[in-house]
Amino acid sequence: MLFNKFAATLLSAIAAVNAISLPSIEQAREHVARGLVPQAFADALDPALEKRADYMCHMACGLAIYGAWECGPEAGPFDSECLCATDSSFSQQIAACNDCGWCLYQSYYGYLAGPLDTCGLPITPTGTQCAETATTLTPTIGPFQTYTPTSV
């Protein structure tokens, strides 16, 4: 058992070193397709997905997600009175998150679309920072990756 954990850690470290030394996004995508490196490594090399979110953006969006979970399970349904109250953890963070959210859209909005819709808010970011590189992307993680708003 201990050997298996060691071997898994060693293989992950080797994959990480190989990913760091990948010369191109194309090679990184090939490695992802073969299961040699995680998708996040290829994403980090993709200039079209350049992440420009600062710490405050990560904090606001992360705290908004945790705030939503205070009002319901990760995949919903959410208690709208709890979630949408002006003094809720979610409500206190979501405006700042939506302002910078395109920078984190793929990673965070798969968790935020449901709570945003519950409060009658747009399920995509409202700011313009990073929008030029992110508006064609879709969330890749979270229970609301392919979410359709109920208020359409």
Short mmCIF file of N, CA and C in Angstrom, two decimals:
data_model
loop_
_atom_site.label_atom_id
_atom_site.label_comp_id
_atom_site.label_asym_id
_atom_site.label_seq_id
_atom_site.Cartn_x
_atom_site.Cartn_y
_atom_site.Cartn_z
N MET A 1 0.83 -1.18 0.00
CA MET A 1 0.00 0.00 0.00
C MET A 1 0.87 1.25 0.00
N LEU A 2 1.88 1.29 0.86
CA LEU A 2 2.77 2.44 0.93
C LEU A 2 3.50 2.61 -0.40
N PHE A 3 3.90 1.49 -1.01
CA PHE A 3 4.59 1.57 -2.30
C PHE A 3 3.68 2.18 -3.36
N ASN A 4 2.39 1.79 -3.36
CA ASN A 4 1.46 2.35 -4.35
C ASN A 4 1.34 3.86 -4.20
N LYS A 5 1.26 4.35 -2.97
CA LYS A 5 1.19 5.80 -2.75
C LYS A 5 2.46 6.48 -3.22
N PHE A 6 3.60 5.86 -2.93
CA PHE A 6 4.88 6.41 -3.36
C PHE A 6 4.96 6.43 -4.88
N ALA A 7 4.57 5.34 -5.51
CA ALA A 7 4.62 5.25 -6.97
C ALA A 7 3.71 6.28 -7.62
N ALA A 8 2.52 6.45 -7.07
CA ALA A 8 1.58 7.44 -7.62
C ALA A 8 2.15 8.84 -7.49
N THR A 9 2.75 9.14 -6.35
CA THR A 9 3.36 10.46 -6.14
C THR A 9 4.52 10.67 -7.10
N LEU A 10 5.35 9.65 -7.27
CA LEU A 10 6.49 9.74 -8.18
C LEU A 10 6.03 9.95 -9.62
N LEU A 11 5.03 9.19 -10.05
CA LEU A 11 4.53 9.35 -11.42
C LEU A 11 3.92 10.73 -11.64
N SER A 12 3.22 11.24 -10.64
CA SER A 12 2.65 12.59 -10.75
C SER A 12 3.75 13.64 -10.87
N ALA A 13 4.81 13.46 -10.09
CA ALA A 13 5.92 14.41 -10.15
C ALA A 13 6.61 14.37 -11.51
N ILE A 14 6.80 13.18 -12.05
CA ILE A 14 7.40 13.04 -13.38
C ILE A 14 6.51 13.70 -14.43
N ALA A 15 5.22 13.47 -14.34
CA ALA A 15 4.29 14.09 -15.29
C ALA A 15 4.34 15.61 -15.19
N ALA A 16 4.45 16.11 -13.97
CA ALA A 16 4.51 17.57 -13.79
C ALA A 16 5.77 18.14 -14.41
N VAL A 17 6.90 17.47 -14.20
CA VAL A 17 8.16 17.93 -14.80
C VAL A 17 8.06 17.88 -16.32
N ASN A 18 7.50 16.82 -16.85
CA ASN A 18 7.33 16.74 -18.31
C ASN A 18 6.41 17.83 -18.81
N ALA A 19 5.35 18.12 -18.09
CA ALA A 19 4.41 19.16 -18.52
C ALA A 19 5.07 20.53 -18.52
N ILE A 20 5.90 20.77 -17.52
CA ILE A 20 6.59 22.06 -17.45
C ILE A 20 7.52 22.23 -18.64
N SER A 21 8.12 21.14 -19.09
CA SER A 21 9.07 21.25 -20.18
C SER A 21 8.43 21.09 -21.56
N LEU A 22 7.11 21.01 -21.62
CA LEU A 22 6.45 20.88 -22.91
C LEU A 22 6.68 22.13 -23.75
N PRO A 23 7.11 21.97 -24.99
CA PRO A 23 7.44 23.14 -25.80
C PRO A 23 6.23 23.84 -26.41
N SER A 24 5.09 23.19 -26.48
CA SER A 24 3.96 23.82 -27.17
C SER A 24 2.64 23.36 -26.58
N ILE A 25 1.62 24.16 -26.84
CA ILE A 25 0.27 23.80 -26.40
C ILE A 25 -0.20 22.54 -27.11
N GLU A 26 0.20 22.36 -28.36
CA GLU A 26 -0.21 21.17 -29.12
C GLU A 26 0.32 19.90 -28.45
N GLN A 27 1.59 19.93 -28.06
CA GLN A 27 2.16 18.76 -27.39
C GLN A 27 1.48 18.53 -26.04
N ALA A 28 1.17 19.60 -25.36
CA ALA A 28 0.48 19.46 -24.07
C ALA A 28 -0.88 18.81 -24.27
N ARG A 29 -1.61 19.22 -25.30
CA ARG A 29 -2.92 18.62 -25.57
C ARG A 29 -2.79 17.13 -25.90
N GLU A 30 -1.74 16.77 -26.64
CA GLU A 30 -1.51 15.35 -26.94
C GLU A 30 -1.27 14.57 -25.65
N HIS A 31 -0.49 15.15 -24.75
CA HIS A 31 -0.22 14.49 -23.47
C HIS A 31 -1.50 14.34 -22.64
N VAL A 32 -2.36 15.35 -22.69
CA VAL A 32 -3.64 15.27 -21.97
C VAL A 32 -4.47 14.14 -22.56
N ALA A 33 -4.56 14.09 -23.89
CA ALA A 33 -5.36 13.06 -24.56
C ALA A 33 -4.87 11.66 -24.21
N ARG A 34 -3.59 11.51 -24.00
CA ARG A 34 -3.02 10.20 -23.65
C ARG A 34 -3.04 9.94 -22.15
N GLY A 35 -3.55 10.92 -21.38
CA GLY A 35 -3.65 10.74 -19.93
C GLY A 35 -2.34 10.92 -19.19
N LEU A 36 -1.37 11.56 -19.82
CA LEU A 36 -0.06 11.72 -19.19
C LEU A 36 0.02 12.92 -18.25
N VAL A 37 -0.77 13.95 -18.53
CA VAL A 37 -0.79 15.14 -17.67
C VAL A 37 -2.23 15.60 -17.51
N PRO A 38 -2.52 16.31 -16.43
CA PRO A 38 -3.88 16.84 -16.25
C PRO A 38 -4.19 17.95 -17.25
N GLN A 39 -5.46 18.15 -17.53
CA GLN A 39 -5.91 19.21 -18.44
C GLN A 39 -5.41 20.58 -17.99
N ALA A 40 -5.32 20.78 -16.68
CA ALA A 40 -4.89 22.08 -16.16
C ALA A 40 -3.49 22.45 -16.64
N PHE A 41 -2.63 21.46 -16.87
CA PHE A 41 -1.29 21.76 -17.37
C PHE A 41 -1.37 22.32 -18.79
N ALA A 42 -2.20 21.72 -19.63
CA ALA A 42 -2.36 22.23 -20.99
C ALA A 42 -2.99 23.61 -20.97
N ASP A 43 -3.98 23.80 -20.12
CA ASP A 43 -4.62 25.11 -20.02
C ASP A 43 -3.62 26.19 -19.63
N ALA A 44 -2.68 25.85 -18.76
CA ALA A 44 -1.69 26.83 -18.32
C ALA A 44 -0.77 27.26 -19.46
N LEU A 45 -0.60 26.42 -20.46
CA LEU A 45 0.26 26.75 -21.61
C LEU A 45 -0.49 27.43 -22.74
N ASP A 46 -1.80 27.46 -22.66
CA ASP A 46 -2.61 28.00 -23.75
C ASP A 46 -2.71 29.52 -23.62
N PRO A 47 -2.09 30.26 -24.56
CA PRO A 47 -2.13 31.72 -24.45
C PRO A 47 -3.54 32.29 -24.57
N ALA A 48 -4.45 31.58 -25.23
CA ALA A 48 -5.83 32.06 -25.36
C ALA A 48 -6.56 32.01 -24.03
N LEU A 49 -6.07 31.20 -23.11
CA LEU A 49 -6.70 31.07 -21.80
C LEU A 49 -5.91 31.78 -20.71
N GLU A 50 -5.11 32.75 -21.13
CA GLU A 50 -4.26 33.45 -20.17
C GLU A 50 -5.09 33.93 -18.99
N LYS A 51 -4.67 33.54 -17.82
CA LYS A 51 -5.40 33.91 -16.61
C LYS A 51 -4.82 35.21 -16.07
N ARG A 52 -5.67 36.20 -15.94
CA ARG A 52 -5.21 37.48 -15.43
C ARG A 52 -5.95 37.86 -14.17
N ALA A 53 -6.53 36.91 -13.52
CA ALA A 53 -7.26 37.21 -12.28
C ALA A 53 -6.27 37.44 -11.15
N ASP A 54 -6.53 38.46 -10.37
CA ASP A 54 -5.68 38.70 -9.23
C ASP A 54 -6.23 37.95 -8.01
N TYR A 55 -5.50 38.06 -6.93
CA TYR A 55 -5.88 37.36 -5.70
C TYR A 55 -7.29 37.74 -5.25
N MET A 56 -7.61 39.03 -5.34
CA MET A 56 -8.91 39.50 -4.86
C MET A 56 -10.06 38.88 -5.66
N CYS A 57 -9.84 38.66 -6.95
CA CYS A 57 -10.88 38.03 -7.77
C CYS A 57 -11.08 36.57 -7.34
N HIS A 58 -9.98 35.85 -7.17
CA HIS A 58 -10.08 34.47 -6.69
C HIS A 58 -10.79 34.43 -5.34
N MET A 59 -10.46 35.37 -4.48
CA MET A 59 -11.07 35.40 -3.15
C MET A 59 -12.57 35.67 -3.25
N ALA A 60 -12.96 36.68 -4.03
CA ALA A 60 -14.38 37.03 -4.12
C ALA A 60 -15.19 35.88 -4.70
N CYS A 61 -14.71 35.28 -5.77
CA CYS A 61 -15.46 34.18 -6.40
C CYS A 61 -15.46 32.94 -5.52
N GLY A 62 -14.34 32.63 -4.91
CA GLY A 62 -14.28 31.48 -4.01
C GLY A 62 -15.20 31.64 -2.82
N LEU A 63 -15.20 32.83 -2.23
CA LEU A 63 -16.08 33.08 -1.09
C LEU A 63 -17.55 33.10 -1.51
N ALA A 64 -17.83 33.53 -2.73
CA ALA A 64 -19.22 33.48 -3.22
C ALA A 64 -19.68 32.03 -3.33
N ILE A 65 -18.80 31.16 -3.81
CA ILE A 65 -19.14 29.73 -3.91
C ILE A 65 -19.40 29.16 -2.52
N TYR A 66 -18.49 29.42 -1.59
CA TYR A 66 -18.70 28.94 -0.22
C TYR A 66 -19.96 29.54 0.39
N GLY A 67 -20.22 30.81 0.09
CA GLY A 67 -21.44 31.45 0.58
C GLY A 67 -22.69 30.76 0.06
N ALA A 68 -22.66 30.35 -1.21
CA ALA A 68 -23.80 29.62 -1.78
C ALA A 68 -23.99 28.29 -1.07
N TRP A 69 -22.91 27.63 -0.74
CA TRP A 69 -23.00 26.33 -0.07
C TRP A 69 -23.53 26.46 1.35
N GLU A 70 -23.49 27.65 1.92
CA GLU A 70 -24.10 27.87 3.23
C GLU A 70 -25.62 27.80 3.13
N CYS A 71 -26.15 27.95 1.91
CA CYS A 71 -27.60 28.02 1.70
C CYS A 71 -28.15 26.85 0.90
N GLY A 72 -27.37 25.82 0.73
CA GLY A 72 -27.82 24.63 0.02
C GLY A 72 -26.65 23.77 -0.38
N PRO A 73 -26.92 22.54 -0.83
CA PRO A 73 -25.84 21.66 -1.26
C PRO A 73 -25.18 22.17 -2.53
N GLU A 74 -24.00 21.68 -2.80
CA GLU A 74 -23.20 22.13 -3.95
C GLU A 74 -23.99 22.19 -5.24
N ALA A 75 -24.81 21.18 -5.50
CA ALA A 75 -25.57 21.12 -6.76
C ALA A 75 -26.98 21.68 -6.61
N GLY A 76 -27.26 22.36 -5.49
CA GLY A 76 -28.60 22.92 -5.28
C GLY A 76 -29.56 21.84 -4.85
N PRO A 77 -30.80 22.18 -4.63
CA PRO A 77 -31.39 23.52 -4.72
C PRO A 77 -30.93 24.38 -3.55
N PHE A 78 -31.02 25.69 -3.76
CA PHE A 78 -30.59 26.65 -2.75
C PHE A 78 -31.80 27.32 -2.11
N ASP A 79 -31.66 27.65 -0.84
CA ASP A 79 -32.68 28.41 -0.12
C ASP A 79 -32.53 29.86 -0.56
N SER A 80 -33.44 30.36 -1.37
CA SER A 80 -33.30 31.70 -1.94
C SER A 80 -33.33 32.79 -0.87
N GLU A 81 -34.09 32.60 0.20
CA GLU A 81 -34.10 33.60 1.27
C GLU A 81 -32.73 33.72 1.92
N CYS A 82 -32.08 32.60 2.11
CA CYS A 82 -30.74 32.58 2.69
C CYS A 82 -29.72 33.12 1.69
N LEU A 83 -29.75 32.60 0.48
CA LEU A 83 -28.75 32.91 -0.54
C LEU A 83 -28.81 34.37 -0.99
N CYS A 84 -30.00 34.87 -1.24
CA CYS A 84 -30.17 36.18 -1.88
C CYS A 84 -30.31 37.34 -0.90
N ALA A 85 -30.31 37.06 0.38
CA ALA A 85 -30.40 38.13 1.38
C ALA A 85 -29.21 39.07 1.22
N THR A 86 -29.43 40.36 1.39
CA THR A 86 -28.36 41.33 1.16
C THR A 86 -27.17 41.14 2.09
N ASP A 87 -27.39 40.51 3.24
CA ASP A 87 -26.29 40.29 4.17
C ASP A 87 -25.72 38.87 4.10
N SER A 88 -26.12 38.08 3.10
CA SER A 88 -25.59 36.72 2.99
C SER A 88 -24.14 36.76 2.50
N SER A 89 -23.40 35.72 2.82
CA SER A 89 -22.01 35.62 2.36
C SER A 89 -21.95 35.67 0.84
N PHE A 90 -22.89 35.01 0.18
CA PHE A 90 -22.94 35.00 -1.28
C PHE A 90 -23.16 36.41 -1.82
N SER A 91 -24.17 37.09 -1.32
CA SER A 91 -24.50 38.43 -1.81
C SER A 91 -23.38 39.44 -1.57
N GLN A 92 -22.65 39.26 -0.50
CA GLN A 92 -21.57 40.20 -0.19
C GLN A 92 -20.37 40.05 -1.13
N GLN A 93 -20.24 38.92 -1.80
CA GLN A 93 -19.07 38.67 -2.66
C GLN A 93 -19.39 38.67 -4.15
N ILE A 94 -20.63 38.41 -4.52
CA ILE A 94 -20.92 38.12 -5.92
C ILE A 94 -20.72 39.31 -6.85
N ALA A 95 -20.95 40.52 -6.40
CA ALA A 95 -20.75 41.69 -7.28
C ALA A 95 -19.27 41.81 -7.67
N ALA A 96 -18.38 41.67 -6.71
CA ALA A 96 -16.94 41.73 -7.01
C ALA A 96 -16.53 40.57 -7.90
N CYS A 97 -17.09 39.39 -7.65
CA CYS A 97 -16.78 38.22 -8.48
C CYS A 97 -17.26 38.43 -9.91
N ASN A 98 -18.48 38.90 -10.07
CA ASN A 98 -19.01 39.12 -11.42
C ASN A 98 -18.23 40.18 -12.18
N ASP A 99 -17.66 41.13 -11.47
CA ASP A 99 -16.90 42.19 -12.12
C ASP A 99 -15.62 41.65 -12.77
N CYS A 100 -14.97 40.69 -12.13
CA CYS A 100 -13.71 40.13 -12.67
C CYS A 100 -13.89 38.70 -13.16
N GLY A 101 -15.10 38.20 -13.15
CA GLY A 101 -15.38 36.78 -13.35
C GLY A 101 -14.94 36.15 -14.65
N TRP A 102 -14.84 36.92 -15.74
CA TRP A 102 -14.41 36.30 -17.00
C TRP A 102 -13.02 35.71 -16.87
N CYS A 103 -12.19 36.28 -15.99
CA CYS A 103 -10.83 35.76 -15.80
C CYS A 103 -10.85 34.35 -15.19
N LEU A 104 -11.93 34.01 -14.53
CA LEU A 104 -12.04 32.72 -13.84
C LEU A 104 -13.22 31.89 -14.35
N TYR A 105 -13.79 32.29 -15.44
CA TYR A 105 -15.06 31.73 -15.89
C TYR A 105 -15.04 30.21 -15.99
N GLN A 106 -14.04 29.65 -16.65
CA GLN A 106 -14.01 28.19 -16.84
C GLN A 106 -13.97 27.44 -15.52
N SER A 107 -13.27 27.96 -14.55
CA SER A 107 -13.06 27.24 -13.31
C SER A 107 -14.11 27.50 -12.23
N TYR A 108 -14.74 28.68 -12.23
CA TYR A 108 -15.61 29.04 -11.13
C TYR A 108 -17.10 29.05 -11.46
N TYR A 109 -17.46 29.39 -12.68
CA TYR A 109 -18.88 29.59 -12.97
C TYR A 109 -19.67 28.29 -13.11
N GLY A 110 -19.00 27.16 -13.19
CA GLY A 110 -19.68 25.88 -13.10
C GLY A 110 -20.25 25.66 -11.71
N TYR A 111 -19.77 26.42 -10.74
CA TYR A 111 -20.30 26.38 -9.38
C TYR A 111 -21.25 27.54 -9.10
N LEU A 112 -21.18 28.60 -9.90
CA LEU A 112 -21.93 29.82 -9.59
C LEU A 112 -23.21 30.01 -10.39
N ALA A 113 -23.36 29.36 -11.53
CA ALA A 113 -24.53 29.59 -12.39
C ALA A 113 -25.84 29.31 -11.65
N GLY A 114 -25.92 28.20 -10.95
CA GLY A 114 -27.15 27.86 -10.22
C GLY A 114 -27.49 28.88 -9.14
N PRO A 115 -26.54 29.22 -8.26
CA PRO A 115 -26.83 30.23 -7.26
C PRO A 115 -27.17 31.60 -7.87
N LEU A 116 -26.48 32.00 -8.93
CA LEU A 116 -26.79 33.27 -9.59
C LEU A 116 -28.23 33.27 -10.10
N ASP A 117 -28.62 32.19 -10.76
CA ASP A 117 -29.97 32.10 -11.30
C ASP A 117 -31.02 32.10 -10.18
N THR A 118 -30.70 31.44 -9.08
CA THR A 118 -31.63 31.42 -7.94
C THR A 118 -31.95 32.83 -7.47
N CYS A 119 -30.96 33.72 -7.55
CA CYS A 119 -31.16 35.11 -7.11
C CYS A 119 -31.59 36.02 -8.26
N GLY A 120 -31.88 35.45 -9.43
CA GLY A 120 -32.33 36.25 -10.56
C GLY A 120 -31.24 37.09 -11.19
N LEU A 121 -29.99 36.67 -11.03
CA LEU A 121 -28.85 37.40 -11.59
C LEU A 121 -28.37 36.73 -12.87
N PRO A 122 -27.67 37.45 -13.75
CA PRO A 122 -27.12 36.82 -14.95
C PRO A 122 -26.16 35.70 -14.57
N ILE A 123 -26.16 34.61 -15.33
CA ILE A 123 -25.31 33.47 -14.97
C ILE A 123 -23.93 33.56 -15.59
N THR A 124 -23.62 34.66 -16.23
CA THR A 124 -22.27 34.91 -16.73
C THR A 124 -21.77 36.21 -16.10
N PRO A 125 -20.46 36.40 -16.08
CA PRO A 125 -19.91 37.62 -15.47
C PRO A 125 -20.44 38.88 -16.15
N THR A 126 -20.45 39.96 -15.41
CA THR A 126 -20.95 41.23 -15.94
C THR A 126 -19.83 42.21 -16.26
N GLY A 127 -18.63 41.97 -15.76
CA GLY A 127 -17.50 42.85 -16.03
C GLY A 127 -16.90 42.59 -17.40
N THR A 128 -15.92 43.40 -17.77
CA THR A 128 -15.28 43.25 -19.08
C THR A 128 -13.84 42.76 -19.00
N GLN A 129 -13.25 42.74 -17.81
CA GLN A 129 -11.88 42.26 -17.67
C GLN A 129 -11.79 40.81 -18.12
N CYS A 130 -10.87 40.50 -19.02
CA CYS A 130 -10.63 39.16 -19.57
C CYS A 130 -11.71 38.69 -20.54
N ALA A 131 -12.73 39.47 -20.79
CA ALA A 131 -13.84 39.02 -21.63
C ALA A 131 -13.39 38.67 -23.04
N GLU A 132 -12.39 39.37 -23.55
CA GLU A 132 -11.96 39.12 -24.93
C GLU A 132 -11.40 37.72 -25.13
N THR A 133 -10.90 37.08 -24.08
CA THR A 133 -10.37 35.73 -24.23
C THR A 133 -11.26 34.66 -23.63
N ALA A 134 -12.32 35.04 -22.93
CA ALA A 134 -13.10 34.05 -22.19
C ALA A 134 -14.52 33.86 -22.67
N THR A 135 -15.08 34.76 -23.43
CA THR A 135 -16.50 34.67 -23.76
C THR A 135 -16.85 33.47 -24.62
N THR A 136 -15.87 32.85 -25.26
CA THR A 136 -16.15 31.65 -26.06
C THR A 136 -15.95 30.38 -25.26
N LEU A 137 -15.55 30.49 -24.01
CA LEU A 137 -15.27 29.33 -23.18
C LEU A 137 -16.52 28.88 -22.44
N THR A 138 -16.48 27.67 -21.94
CA THR A 138 -17.56 27.16 -21.09
C THR A 138 -16.94 26.62 -19.81
N PRO A 139 -17.69 26.64 -18.72
CA PRO A 139 -17.17 26.08 -17.47
C PRO A 139 -16.78 24.61 -17.65
N THR A 140 -15.67 24.22 -17.03
CA THR A 140 -15.19 22.85 -17.18
C THR A 140 -15.33 22.02 -15.92
N ILE A 141 -15.67 22.65 -14.80
CA ILE A 141 -15.88 21.90 -13.56
C ILE A 141 -17.08 22.46 -12.83
N GLY A 142 -17.62 21.67 -11.92
CA GLY A 142 -18.75 22.12 -11.12
C GLY A 142 -20.06 21.53 -11.59
N PRO A 143 -21.08 21.56 -10.74
CA PRO A 143 -22.36 20.93 -11.06
C PRO A 143 -23.20 21.70 -12.08
N PHE A 144 -22.82 22.93 -12.42
CA PHE A 144 -23.62 23.74 -13.34
C PHE A 144 -22.87 24.04 -14.63
N GLN A 145 -22.09 23.09 -15.14
CA GLN A 145 -21.31 23.31 -16.36
C GLN A 145 -22.19 23.61 -17.56
N THR A 146 -23.29 22.94 -17.67
CA THR A 146 -24.19 23.12 -18.82
C THR A 146 -25.53 23.63 -18.33
N TYR A 147 -25.51 24.62 -17.50
CA TYR A 147 -26.71 25.12 -16.83
C TYR A 147 -27.55 25.98 -17.76
N THR A 148 -28.85 25.76 -17.73
CA THR A 148 -29.81 26.59 -18.46
C THR A 148 -30.61 27.37 -17.43
N PRO A 149 -30.60 28.70 -17.53
CA PRO A 149 -31.32 29.49 -16.53
C PRO A 149 -32.81 29.16 -16.49
N THR A 150 -33.38 29.20 -15.30
CA THR A 150 -34.82 28.93 -15.16
C THR A 150 -35.64 30.16 -15.49
N SER A 151 -35.02 31.33 -15.50
CA SER A 151 -35.75 32.57 -15.75
C SER A 151 -35.61 33.06 -17.18
N VAL A 152 -35.40 32.15 -18.12
CA VAL A 152 -35.23 32.54 -19.53
C VAL A 152 -36.55 32.91 -20.13
#
